Every structure is written in structure tokens, then in C-alpha cells.
């Protein structure tokens, strides 16, 4: 294991898996998974998005987006509306129930982060977050 732990990419991968496992455990109570949560968080930052835009921005297969949006619509967390620019297209928007769900999950997100980053003090956490943002902005844009 020592060789693997010397590889930053592997460590990021393992921490990502662990973070996903912890958060999915919390989300299971609502019937959702981390992919649903990510879609809701993205919608919270926009006035709505076309499904193909969601696919591109989140890095999910377009067919997966359809199922995720269907699930969120059933729960009343998102809805499809006609696009103001093209009536043939539909945009996905966050509903008030979806916003409420996100507010309710904020505490769980903090618990997951605190469990993962327990060995770090506040300054180290801030530094890690800043560095991860730099990498994400360059590599995930």
C-alpha cells in the first residue's frame, strides 16, 4: 500500500470514493444518490439548464441525465419547462422543494467533510480546499 499512497492521483481517487460512500449512505434515506445531489446543486446555481448542458457540465452520460431528472421530478425537486429561447427544448429547473432538500442536506455534507478531513486543522482544510479548486477549475472546466 505504501507505493499507492505515494501516488497523489490514487489518493484523490480513494478519498473521492470514500466521500461518495459516506454521502450516499446519508442520501439513501431519501432514495437519492450523489449523482442526484450533484445535479440539484448545479441547478441551484442556475436559472435552469438544458439536459445536454447538464450532461456536459456534470460529466454524466446524456442517458443518465434523463433518468436522474425523471427521479427528481417524481420527488418534486426539479421540473422540466419549455425553454424561453426554443419552445421545442425543455430546461430543467430546481423547485422550491428541491431548494428545501438542499438546505436540509447541508448539515450532512458538513458531517461527511468533517469525517474525511478530521486529521486536518482549519488552516489546512482551507489550503486543501483552495488547491482543489485550482485543480478543478483547470481540469474539470
Short mmCIF file of N, CA, C and O in Angstrom, two decimals:
data_model
loop_
_atom_site.label_atom_id
_atom_site.label_comp_id
_atom_site.label_asym_id
_atom_site.label_seq_id
_atom_site.Cartn_x
_atom_site.Cartn_y
_atom_site.Cartn_z
N UNK A 1 0.81 -1.21 0.00
CA UNK A 1 0.00 0.00 0.00
C UNK A 1 0.85 1.27 0.00
O UNK A 1 0.43 2.28 -0.48
N UNK A 2 2.04 1.18 0.56
CA UNK A 2 2.87 2.37 0.66
C UNK A 2 3.12 2.98 -0.72
O UNK A 2 3.07 4.18 -0.89
N UNK A 3 3.36 2.17 -1.74
CA UNK A 3 3.58 2.68 -3.08
C UNK A 3 2.36 3.42 -3.62
O UNK A 3 2.49 4.48 -4.22
N UNK A 4 1.20 2.86 -3.39
CA UNK A 4 -0.03 3.53 -3.84
C UNK A 4 -0.25 4.85 -3.11
O UNK A 4 -0.69 5.81 -3.71
N UNK A 5 0.05 4.88 -1.85
CA UNK A 5 -0.17 6.11 -1.07
C UNK A 5 0.83 7.20 -1.42
O UNK A 5 0.65 8.35 -1.02
N UNK A 6 1.87 6.86 -2.17
CA UNK A 6 2.80 7.87 -2.65
C UNK A 6 2.27 8.53 -3.93
O UNK A 6 2.82 9.53 -4.37
N UNK A 7 1.20 8.00 -4.49
CA UNK A 7 0.62 8.50 -5.74
C UNK A 7 -0.56 9.43 -5.42
O UNK A 7 -1.59 8.98 -4.93
N UNK A 8 -0.41 10.71 -5.70
CA UNK A 8 -1.45 11.70 -5.38
C UNK A 8 -2.76 11.39 -6.09
O UNK A 8 -3.83 11.50 -5.50
N UNK A 9 -2.68 10.99 -7.34
CA UNK A 9 -3.89 10.66 -8.09
C UNK A 9 -4.67 9.52 -7.45
O UNK A 9 -5.90 9.57 -7.35
N UNK A 10 -3.95 8.52 -6.98
CA UNK A 10 -4.61 7.40 -6.31
C UNK A 10 -5.26 7.85 -5.01
O UNK A 10 -6.39 7.46 -4.70
N UNK A 11 -4.56 8.68 -4.26
CA UNK A 11 -5.13 9.18 -3.00
C UNK A 11 -6.41 9.98 -3.26
O UNK A 11 -7.40 9.83 -2.53
N UNK A 12 -6.38 10.82 -4.29
CA UNK A 12 -7.59 11.59 -4.63
C UNK A 12 -8.73 10.65 -5.02
O UNK A 12 -9.88 10.86 -4.62
N UNK A 13 -8.41 9.64 -5.78
CA UNK A 13 -9.41 8.64 -6.19
C UNK A 13 -10.02 7.96 -4.96
O UNK A 13 -11.24 7.88 -4.82
N UNK A 14 -9.17 7.49 -4.05
CA UNK A 14 -9.66 6.79 -2.85
C UNK A 14 -10.49 7.71 -1.96
O UNK A 14 -11.53 7.31 -1.43
N UNK A 15 -10.04 8.94 -1.79
CA UNK A 15 -10.80 9.89 -0.97
C UNK A 15 -12.14 10.23 -1.63
O UNK A 15 -13.16 10.38 -0.95
N UNK A 16 -12.15 10.33 -2.95
CA UNK A 16 -13.39 10.56 -3.66
C UNK A 16 -14.37 9.42 -3.46
O UNK A 16 -15.56 9.64 -3.23
N UNK A 17 -13.86 8.19 -3.55
CA UNK A 17 -14.72 7.03 -3.30
C UNK A 17 -15.28 7.06 -1.88
O UNK A 17 -16.48 6.83 -1.68
N UNK A 18 -14.42 7.34 -0.92
CA UNK A 18 -14.87 7.35 0.48
C UNK A 18 -15.90 8.45 0.71
O UNK A 18 -16.91 8.25 1.38
N UNK A 19 -15.65 9.62 0.15
CA UNK A 19 -16.60 10.72 0.27
C UNK A 19 -17.95 10.33 -0.33
O UNK A 19 -19.00 10.56 0.28
N UNK A 20 -17.92 9.73 -1.50
CA UNK A 20 -19.15 9.29 -2.15
C UNK A 20 -19.90 8.26 -1.32
O UNK A 20 -21.11 8.31 -1.19
N UNK A 21 -19.15 7.31 -0.74
CA UNK A 21 -19.78 6.28 0.09
C UNK A 21 -20.47 6.90 1.31
O UNK A 21 -21.61 6.56 1.63
N UNK A 22 -19.77 7.81 1.97
CA UNK A 22 -20.34 8.45 3.16
C UNK A 22 -21.59 9.25 2.81
O UNK A 22 -22.60 9.19 3.50
N UNK A 23 -21.51 10.02 1.73
CA UNK A 23 -22.64 10.87 1.37
C UNK A 23 -23.80 10.04 0.84
O UNK A 23 -24.96 10.31 1.14
N UNK A 24 -23.50 8.99 0.07
CA UNK A 24 -24.56 8.12 -0.42
C UNK A 24 -25.30 7.43 0.72
O UNK A 24 -26.51 7.23 0.66
N UNK A 25 -24.58 7.09 1.78
CA UNK A 25 -25.22 6.48 2.95
C UNK A 25 -26.27 7.42 3.52
O UNK A 25 -27.39 7.00 3.83
N UNK A 26 -25.94 8.69 3.63
CA UNK A 26 -26.91 9.67 4.12
C UNK A 26 -28.07 9.81 3.14
O UNK A 26 -29.23 9.83 3.52
N UNK A 27 -27.76 9.92 1.86
CA UNK A 27 -28.79 10.17 0.86
C UNK A 27 -29.75 9.00 0.67
O UNK A 27 -30.88 9.18 0.22
N UNK A 28 -29.32 7.79 1.01
CA UNK A 28 -30.16 6.61 0.83
C UNK A 28 -31.51 6.76 1.52
O UNK A 28 -32.51 6.25 1.04
N UNK A 29 -31.54 7.47 2.62
CA UNK A 29 -32.79 7.67 3.35
C UNK A 29 -33.84 8.36 2.49
O UNK A 29 -35.02 8.14 2.65
N UNK A 30 -33.39 9.20 1.58
CA UNK A 30 -34.31 9.94 0.71
C UNK A 30 -34.53 9.23 -0.63
O UNK A 30 -35.32 9.68 -1.44
N UNK A 31 -33.80 8.14 -0.87
CA UNK A 31 -33.91 7.44 -2.13
C UNK A 31 -33.03 8.02 -3.22
O UNK A 31 -33.12 7.61 -4.38
N UNK A 32 -32.18 8.97 -2.87
CA UNK A 32 -31.31 9.60 -3.86
C UNK A 32 -29.88 9.12 -3.70
O UNK A 32 -29.53 8.49 -2.71
N UNK A 33 -29.07 9.47 -4.70
CA UNK A 33 -27.64 9.17 -4.67
C UNK A 33 -26.88 10.47 -4.94
O UNK A 33 -27.46 11.49 -5.25
N UNK A 34 -25.57 10.37 -4.85
CA UNK A 34 -24.71 11.54 -5.02
C UNK A 34 -24.91 12.19 -6.39
O UNK A 34 -24.84 13.41 -6.51
N UNK A 35 -25.20 11.41 -7.40
CA UNK A 35 -25.42 11.97 -8.74
C UNK A 35 -26.64 12.89 -8.76
O UNK A 35 -26.64 13.92 -9.41
N UNK A 36 -27.69 12.51 -8.04
CA UNK A 36 -28.87 13.37 -7.93
C UNK A 36 -28.51 14.67 -7.22
O UNK A 36 -28.91 15.76 -7.63
N UNK A 37 -27.76 14.52 -6.14
CA UNK A 37 -27.35 15.67 -5.34
C UNK A 37 -26.53 16.65 -6.18
O UNK A 37 -26.74 17.86 -6.13
N UNK A 38 -25.59 16.13 -6.95
CA UNK A 38 -24.75 16.98 -7.80
C UNK A 38 -25.62 17.74 -8.80
O UNK A 38 -25.41 18.94 -9.03
N UNK A 39 -26.59 17.07 -9.38
CA UNK A 39 -27.48 17.73 -10.34
C UNK A 39 -28.29 18.83 -9.64
O UNK A 39 -28.42 19.94 -10.17
N UNK A 40 -28.80 18.55 -8.46
CA UNK A 40 -29.54 19.56 -7.71
C UNK A 40 -28.66 20.76 -7.36
O UNK A 40 -29.08 21.91 -7.50
N UNK A 41 -27.44 20.48 -6.92
CA UNK A 41 -26.52 21.58 -6.58
C UNK A 41 -26.22 22.44 -7.80
O UNK A 41 -26.14 23.66 -7.71
N UNK A 42 -26.05 21.81 -8.96
CA UNK A 42 -25.81 22.58 -10.18
C UNK A 42 -27.02 23.45 -10.50
O UNK A 42 -26.89 24.63 -10.81
N UNK A 43 -28.21 22.87 -10.42
CA UNK A 43 -29.43 23.63 -10.72
C UNK A 43 -29.61 24.80 -9.76
O UNK A 43 -30.17 25.84 -10.14
N UNK A 44 -29.13 24.65 -8.54
CA UNK A 44 -29.25 25.73 -7.55
C UNK A 44 -28.43 26.95 -7.94
O UNK A 44 -28.69 28.05 -7.44
N UNK A 45 -27.47 26.77 -8.83
CA UNK A 45 -26.62 27.89 -9.25
C UNK A 45 -27.04 28.47 -10.59
O UNK A 45 -26.33 29.31 -11.14
N UNK A 46 -28.16 28.01 -11.12
CA UNK A 46 -28.58 28.46 -12.45
C UNK A 46 -30.08 28.73 -12.47
O UNK A 46 -30.80 28.36 -11.55
N UNK A 47 -30.52 29.35 -13.52
CA UNK A 47 -31.96 29.60 -13.72
C UNK A 47 -32.61 28.44 -14.46
O UNK A 47 -33.75 28.54 -14.89
N UNK A 48 -31.87 27.38 -14.65
CA UNK A 48 -32.33 26.23 -15.40
C UNK A 48 -31.31 25.87 -16.44
O UNK A 48 -30.45 26.68 -16.80
N UNK A 49 -31.37 24.64 -16.91
CA UNK A 49 -30.39 24.18 -17.89
C UNK A 49 -31.01 23.12 -18.78
O UNK A 49 -31.87 22.35 -18.34
N UNK A 50 -30.59 23.10 -20.03
CA UNK A 50 -30.97 22.03 -20.94
C UNK A 50 -30.32 20.73 -20.46
O UNK A 50 -29.23 20.76 -19.87
N UNK A 51 -30.96 19.61 -20.74
CA UNK A 51 -30.40 18.34 -20.30
C UNK A 51 -29.03 18.10 -20.90
O UNK A 51 -28.14 17.58 -20.22
N UNK A 52 -28.82 18.49 -22.13
CA UNK A 52 -27.49 18.28 -22.74
C UNK A 52 -26.44 19.14 -22.04
O UNK A 52 -25.28 18.74 -21.92
N UNK A 53 -26.83 20.32 -21.56
CA UNK A 53 -25.90 21.16 -20.80
C UNK A 53 -25.55 20.48 -19.47
O UNK A 53 -24.40 20.49 -19.03
N UNK A 54 -26.56 19.91 -18.82
CA UNK A 54 -26.31 19.20 -17.56
C UNK A 54 -25.33 18.05 -17.79
O UNK A 54 -24.42 17.84 -16.99
N UNK A 55 -25.52 17.33 -18.87
CA UNK A 55 -24.64 16.23 -19.20
C UNK A 55 -23.20 16.71 -19.36
O UNK A 55 -22.27 16.13 -18.79
N UNK A 56 -23.02 17.79 -20.10
CA UNK A 56 -21.68 18.33 -20.34
C UNK A 56 -21.06 18.86 -19.06
O UNK A 56 -19.91 18.55 -18.72
N UNK A 57 -21.80 19.66 -18.32
CA UNK A 57 -21.25 20.32 -17.13
C UNK A 57 -20.94 19.34 -16.00
O UNK A 57 -19.98 19.51 -15.26
N UNK A 58 -21.78 18.31 -15.85
CA UNK A 58 -21.57 17.36 -14.77
C UNK A 58 -20.73 16.16 -15.19
O UNK A 58 -20.29 15.37 -14.33
N UNK A 59 -20.52 15.99 -16.48
CA UNK A 59 -19.73 14.87 -16.96
C UNK A 59 -20.46 13.55 -16.93
O UNK A 59 -19.84 12.49 -16.85
N UNK A 60 -21.79 13.59 -17.00
CA UNK A 60 -22.60 12.38 -16.99
C UNK A 60 -23.06 12.07 -18.40
O UNK A 60 -23.29 12.96 -19.20
N UNK A 61 -23.26 10.80 -18.68
CA UNK A 61 -23.81 10.37 -19.96
C UNK A 61 -25.20 10.98 -20.14
O UNK A 61 -25.98 11.03 -19.18
N UNK A 62 -25.53 11.44 -21.35
CA UNK A 62 -26.86 12.04 -21.57
C UNK A 62 -28.02 11.13 -21.16
O UNK A 62 -29.02 11.60 -20.61
N UNK A 63 -27.88 9.83 -21.38
CA UNK A 63 -28.97 8.92 -20.99
C UNK A 63 -29.13 8.86 -19.47
O UNK A 63 -30.24 8.68 -18.96
N UNK A 64 -28.03 9.04 -18.74
CA UNK A 64 -28.11 9.05 -17.27
C UNK A 64 -28.84 10.29 -16.79
O UNK A 64 -29.60 10.23 -15.81
N UNK A 65 -28.63 11.41 -17.46
CA UNK A 65 -29.29 12.66 -17.07
C UNK A 65 -30.81 12.51 -17.15
O UNK A 65 -31.54 12.96 -16.26
N UNK A 66 -31.29 11.87 -18.20
CA UNK A 66 -32.73 11.68 -18.36
C UNK A 66 -33.31 10.96 -17.14
O UNK A 66 -34.30 11.40 -16.55
N UNK A 67 -32.67 9.88 -16.73
CA UNK A 67 -33.15 9.12 -15.57
C UNK A 67 -33.05 9.91 -14.27
O UNK A 67 -33.96 9.87 -13.44
N UNK A 68 -31.96 10.65 -14.10
CA UNK A 68 -31.80 11.45 -12.89
C UNK A 68 -32.88 12.52 -12.80
O UNK A 68 -33.47 12.74 -11.74
N UNK A 69 -33.12 13.21 -13.92
CA UNK A 69 -34.15 14.25 -13.93
C UNK A 69 -35.53 13.63 -13.68
O UNK A 69 -36.34 14.19 -12.94
N UNK A 70 -35.78 12.47 -14.28
CA UNK A 70 -37.05 11.78 -14.02
C UNK A 70 -37.23 11.52 -12.53
O UNK A 70 -38.30 11.77 -11.97
N UNK A 71 -36.17 11.01 -11.89
CA UNK A 71 -36.24 10.72 -10.45
C UNK A 71 -36.53 11.99 -9.65
O UNK A 71 -37.37 11.99 -8.73
N UNK A 72 -35.84 13.08 -10.00
CA UNK A 72 -36.02 14.34 -9.26
C UNK A 72 -37.40 14.93 -9.50
O UNK A 72 -37.99 15.54 -8.59
N UNK A 73 -37.93 14.75 -10.69
CA UNK A 73 -39.30 15.22 -10.97
C UNK A 73 -40.32 14.46 -10.13
O UNK A 73 -41.25 15.06 -9.58
N UNK A 74 -40.14 13.16 -10.01
CA UNK A 74 -41.06 12.34 -9.22
C UNK A 74 -41.11 12.80 -7.76
O UNK A 74 -42.15 12.73 -7.12
N UNK A 75 -39.97 13.25 -7.27
CA UNK A 75 -39.90 13.73 -5.89
C UNK A 75 -40.32 15.19 -5.74
O UNK A 75 -40.42 15.70 -4.63
N UNK A 76 -40.52 15.87 -6.87
CA UNK A 76 -40.90 17.28 -6.84
C UNK A 76 -39.72 18.21 -6.62
O UNK A 76 -39.92 19.38 -6.30
N UNK A 77 -38.49 17.73 -6.83
CA UNK A 77 -37.30 18.54 -6.59
C UNK A 77 -36.85 19.32 -7.83
O UNK A 77 -36.10 20.27 -7.73
N UNK A 78 -37.29 18.88 -9.00
CA UNK A 78 -36.95 19.55 -10.26
C UNK A 78 -38.12 19.37 -11.21
O UNK A 78 -38.96 18.49 -11.01
N UNK A 79 -38.15 20.23 -12.21
CA UNK A 79 -39.18 20.08 -13.24
C UNK A 79 -38.65 20.54 -14.58
O UNK A 79 -37.72 21.36 -14.66
N UNK A 80 -39.23 19.97 -15.62
CA UNK A 80 -38.88 20.37 -16.98
C UNK A 80 -39.88 21.43 -17.42
O UNK A 80 -41.08 21.27 -17.24
N UNK A 81 -39.35 22.50 -18.02
CA UNK A 81 -40.19 23.59 -18.51
C UNK A 81 -39.79 23.92 -19.95
O UNK A 81 -38.64 23.68 -20.33
N UNK A 82 -40.70 24.50 -20.71
CA UNK A 82 -40.30 24.93 -22.07
C UNK A 82 -39.20 25.97 -21.98
O UNK A 82 -39.21 26.84 -21.12
N UNK A 83 -38.24 25.85 -22.87
CA UNK A 83 -37.15 26.82 -22.93
C UNK A 83 -37.67 28.14 -23.49
O UNK A 83 -38.39 28.14 -24.48
N UNK A 84 -37.32 29.26 -22.87
CA UNK A 84 -37.78 30.55 -23.39
C UNK A 84 -37.16 30.86 -24.76
O UNK A 84 -37.74 31.62 -25.54
N UNK A 85 -36.02 30.25 -25.07
CA UNK A 85 -35.34 30.50 -26.34
C UNK A 85 -35.82 29.60 -27.47
O UNK A 85 -35.71 29.96 -28.64
N UNK A 86 -36.31 28.41 -27.12
CA UNK A 86 -36.73 27.44 -28.13
C UNK A 86 -37.82 26.56 -27.52
O UNK A 86 -37.53 25.68 -26.72
N UNK A 87 -39.03 26.78 -27.90
CA UNK A 87 -40.17 26.07 -27.31
C UNK A 87 -40.11 24.55 -27.50
O UNK A 87 -40.76 23.80 -26.79
N UNK A 88 -39.31 24.09 -28.44
CA UNK A 88 -39.17 22.64 -28.66
C UNK A 88 -38.24 22.02 -27.62
O UNK A 88 -38.27 20.82 -27.41
N UNK A 89 -37.42 22.83 -27.01
CA UNK A 89 -36.48 22.35 -25.99
C UNK A 89 -37.07 22.55 -24.60
O UNK A 89 -37.89 23.42 -24.38
N UNK A 90 -36.61 21.71 -23.69
CA UNK A 90 -37.05 21.81 -22.29
C UNK A 90 -35.84 22.10 -21.41
O UNK A 90 -34.77 21.53 -21.60
N UNK A 91 -36.04 22.99 -20.46
CA UNK A 91 -35.00 23.24 -19.48
C UNK A 91 -35.40 22.58 -18.16
O UNK A 91 -36.59 22.39 -17.89
N UNK A 92 -34.42 22.22 -17.40
CA UNK A 92 -34.65 21.62 -16.09
C UNK A 92 -34.39 22.70 -15.05
O UNK A 92 -33.36 23.37 -15.08
N UNK A 93 -35.36 22.88 -14.15
CA UNK A 93 -35.22 23.90 -13.11
C UNK A 93 -35.44 23.26 -11.74
O UNK A 93 -36.16 22.28 -11.59
N UNK A 94 -34.81 23.86 -10.76
CA UNK A 94 -34.95 23.44 -9.37
C UNK A 94 -36.26 24.00 -8.82
O UNK A 94 -36.59 25.16 -9.05
N UNK A 95 -37.00 23.20 -8.09
CA UNK A 95 -38.24 23.65 -7.46
C UNK A 95 -37.95 24.12 -6.03
O UNK A 95 -36.85 23.92 -5.51
N UNK A 96 -38.94 24.72 -5.41
CA UNK A 96 -38.78 25.12 -4.01
C UNK A 96 -38.54 23.90 -3.11
O UNK A 96 -37.76 23.97 -2.17
N UNK A 97 -39.21 22.79 -3.40
CA UNK A 97 -38.95 21.57 -2.63
C UNK A 97 -37.51 21.11 -2.81
O UNK A 97 -36.89 20.61 -1.86
N UNK A 98 -36.98 21.26 -4.01
CA UNK A 98 -35.58 20.92 -4.26
C UNK A 98 -34.64 21.80 -3.47
O UNK A 98 -33.65 21.34 -2.90
N UNK A 99 -34.96 23.11 -3.41
CA UNK A 99 -34.14 24.03 -2.61
C UNK A 99 -34.19 23.65 -1.13
O UNK A 99 -33.18 23.68 -0.42
N UNK A 100 -35.37 23.28 -0.66
CA UNK A 100 -35.51 22.85 0.73
C UNK A 100 -34.71 21.60 1.03
O UNK A 100 -34.06 21.50 2.08
N UNK A 101 -34.74 20.65 0.11
CA UNK A 101 -33.96 19.43 0.28
C UNK A 101 -32.47 19.76 0.39
O UNK A 101 -31.77 19.21 1.25
N UNK A 102 -31.99 20.65 -0.46
CA UNK A 102 -30.58 21.03 -0.40
C UNK A 102 -30.23 21.68 0.93
O UNK A 102 -29.17 21.40 1.51
N UNK A 103 -31.10 22.54 1.42
CA UNK A 103 -30.85 23.16 2.74
C UNK A 103 -30.77 22.09 3.81
O UNK A 103 -29.92 22.14 4.71
N UNK A 104 -31.65 21.09 3.71
CA UNK A 104 -31.66 20.02 4.71
C UNK A 104 -30.42 19.13 4.64
O UNK A 104 -30.06 18.49 5.62
N UNK A 105 -29.77 19.08 3.49
CA UNK A 105 -28.59 18.23 3.35
C UNK A 105 -27.29 18.95 3.69
O UNK A 105 -26.24 18.31 3.76
N UNK A 106 -27.35 20.25 3.90
CA UNK A 106 -26.13 21.00 4.21
C UNK A 106 -25.41 20.42 5.42
O UNK A 106 -24.18 20.27 5.41
N UNK A 107 -26.14 20.10 6.47
CA UNK A 107 -25.52 19.57 7.68
C UNK A 107 -24.87 18.22 7.42
O UNK A 107 -23.76 17.94 7.90
N UNK A 108 -25.53 17.38 6.63
CA UNK A 108 -24.95 16.07 6.31
C UNK A 108 -23.66 16.24 5.52
O UNK A 108 -22.68 15.52 5.75
N UNK A 109 -23.64 17.19 4.62
CA UNK A 109 -22.43 17.45 3.85
C UNK A 109 -21.28 17.87 4.75
O UNK A 109 -20.14 17.45 4.55
N UNK A 110 -21.59 18.68 5.73
CA UNK A 110 -20.55 19.10 6.69
C UNK A 110 -20.05 17.92 7.52
O UNK A 110 -18.85 17.81 7.80
N UNK A 111 -20.95 17.02 7.90
CA UNK A 111 -20.53 15.85 8.67
C UNK A 111 -19.59 14.97 7.84
O UNK A 111 -18.58 14.47 8.35
N UNK A 112 -19.93 14.77 6.56
CA UNK A 112 -19.08 13.97 5.68
C UNK A 112 -17.71 14.62 5.55
O UNK A 112 -16.67 13.96 5.69
N UNK A 113 -17.70 15.92 5.30
CA UNK A 113 -16.43 16.64 5.17
C UNK A 113 -15.62 16.54 6.45
O UNK A 113 -14.41 16.29 6.41
N UNK A 114 -16.27 16.73 7.59
CA UNK A 114 -15.56 16.67 8.86
C UNK A 114 -14.98 15.28 9.12
O UNK A 114 -13.88 15.15 9.66
N UNK A 115 -15.71 14.24 8.71
CA UNK A 115 -15.18 12.89 8.90
C UNK A 115 -13.97 12.64 8.00
O UNK A 115 -12.96 12.10 8.45
N UNK A 116 -14.06 13.08 6.76
CA UNK A 116 -12.95 12.88 5.82
C UNK A 116 -11.72 13.69 6.21
O UNK A 116 -10.59 13.21 6.09
N UNK A 117 -11.95 14.92 6.62
CA UNK A 117 -10.84 15.83 6.88
C UNK A 117 -10.50 15.97 8.36
O UNK A 117 -9.81 16.92 8.75
N UNK A 118 -10.95 15.03 9.15
CA UNK A 118 -10.71 15.06 10.59
C UNK A 118 -9.27 15.30 11.01
O UNK A 118 -9.02 16.05 11.95
N UNK A 119 -8.30 14.71 10.33
CA UNK A 119 -6.90 14.92 10.74
C UNK A 119 -6.36 16.33 10.47
O UNK A 119 -5.30 16.68 10.96
N UNK A 120 -7.08 17.15 9.70
CA UNK A 120 -6.59 18.48 9.33
C UNK A 120 -7.17 19.56 10.24
O UNK A 120 -8.34 19.49 10.62
N UNK A 121 -6.36 20.58 10.54
CA UNK A 121 -6.89 21.73 11.28
C UNK A 121 -7.56 22.68 10.28
O UNK A 121 -7.53 22.46 9.06
N UNK A 122 -8.16 23.75 10.78
CA UNK A 122 -8.93 24.67 9.93
C UNK A 122 -8.08 25.29 8.83
O UNK A 122 -8.53 25.39 7.67
N UNK A 123 -6.86 25.68 9.13
CA UNK A 123 -6.00 26.30 8.12
C UNK A 123 -5.63 25.29 7.04
O UNK A 123 -5.61 25.62 5.84
N UNK A 124 -5.35 24.06 7.43
CA UNK A 124 -5.02 23.02 6.45
C UNK A 124 -6.23 22.72 5.55
O UNK A 124 -6.07 22.51 4.35
N UNK A 125 -7.41 22.69 6.15
CA UNK A 125 -8.63 22.46 5.35
C UNK A 125 -8.82 23.56 4.32
O UNK A 125 -9.18 23.30 3.17
N UNK A 126 -8.60 24.79 4.74
CA UNK A 126 -8.75 25.93 3.82
C UNK A 126 -7.73 25.84 2.68
O UNK A 126 -8.07 26.06 1.52
N UNK A 127 -6.50 25.49 3.02
CA UNK A 127 -5.47 25.33 2.00
C UNK A 127 -5.83 24.21 1.03
O UNK A 127 -5.72 24.38 -0.20
N UNK A 128 -6.25 23.08 1.56
CA UNK A 128 -6.65 21.96 0.70
C UNK A 128 -7.78 22.36 -0.23
O UNK A 128 -7.75 22.08 -1.43
N UNK A 129 -8.78 23.03 0.31
CA UNK A 129 -9.92 23.46 -0.50
C UNK A 129 -9.48 24.40 -1.63
O UNK A 129 -9.89 24.25 -2.78
N UNK A 130 -8.64 25.35 -1.29
CA UNK A 130 -8.13 26.29 -2.29
C UNK A 130 -7.37 25.56 -3.39
O UNK A 130 -7.57 25.83 -4.58
N UNK A 131 -6.52 24.63 -3.02
CA UNK A 131 -5.75 23.87 -4.00
C UNK A 131 -6.65 23.00 -4.88
O UNK A 131 -6.46 22.93 -6.09
N UNK A 132 -7.63 22.36 -4.26
CA UNK A 132 -8.55 21.53 -5.04
C UNK A 132 -9.36 22.38 -6.02
O UNK A 132 -9.62 21.95 -7.15
N UNK A 133 -9.74 23.57 -5.60
CA UNK A 133 -10.46 24.47 -6.51
C UNK A 133 -9.60 24.82 -7.72
O UNK A 133 -10.08 24.84 -8.85
N UNK A 134 -8.33 25.10 -7.49
CA UNK A 134 -7.43 25.41 -8.60
C UNK A 134 -7.34 24.26 -9.58
O UNK A 134 -7.41 24.45 -10.80
N UNK A 135 -7.18 23.06 -9.06
CA UNK A 135 -7.09 21.89 -9.92
C UNK A 135 -8.41 21.65 -10.65
O UNK A 135 -8.42 21.38 -11.86
N UNK A 136 -9.52 21.78 -9.94
CA UNK A 136 -10.83 21.55 -10.55
C UNK A 136 -11.14 22.56 -11.63
O UNK A 136 -11.67 22.21 -12.69
N UNK A 137 -10.81 23.82 -11.40
CA UNK A 137 -11.08 24.86 -12.40
C UNK A 137 -10.30 24.61 -13.68
O UNK A 137 -10.79 24.85 -14.77
N UNK A 138 -9.10 24.08 -13.55
CA UNK A 138 -8.28 23.81 -14.73
C UNK A 138 -8.64 22.48 -15.38
O UNK A 138 -8.71 22.36 -16.58
N UNK A 139 -8.91 21.46 -14.55
CA UNK A 139 -9.10 20.12 -15.10
C UNK A 139 -10.53 19.69 -15.33
O UNK A 139 -10.78 18.72 -16.03
N UNK A 140 -11.49 20.38 -14.75
CA UNK A 140 -12.89 19.97 -14.87
C UNK A 140 -13.75 20.97 -15.61
O UNK A 140 -14.96 20.79 -15.68
N UNK A 141 -13.16 22.01 -16.12
CA UNK A 141 -13.95 23.05 -16.80
C UNK A 141 -14.51 22.55 -18.09
O UNK A 141 -14.13 21.65 -18.71
#
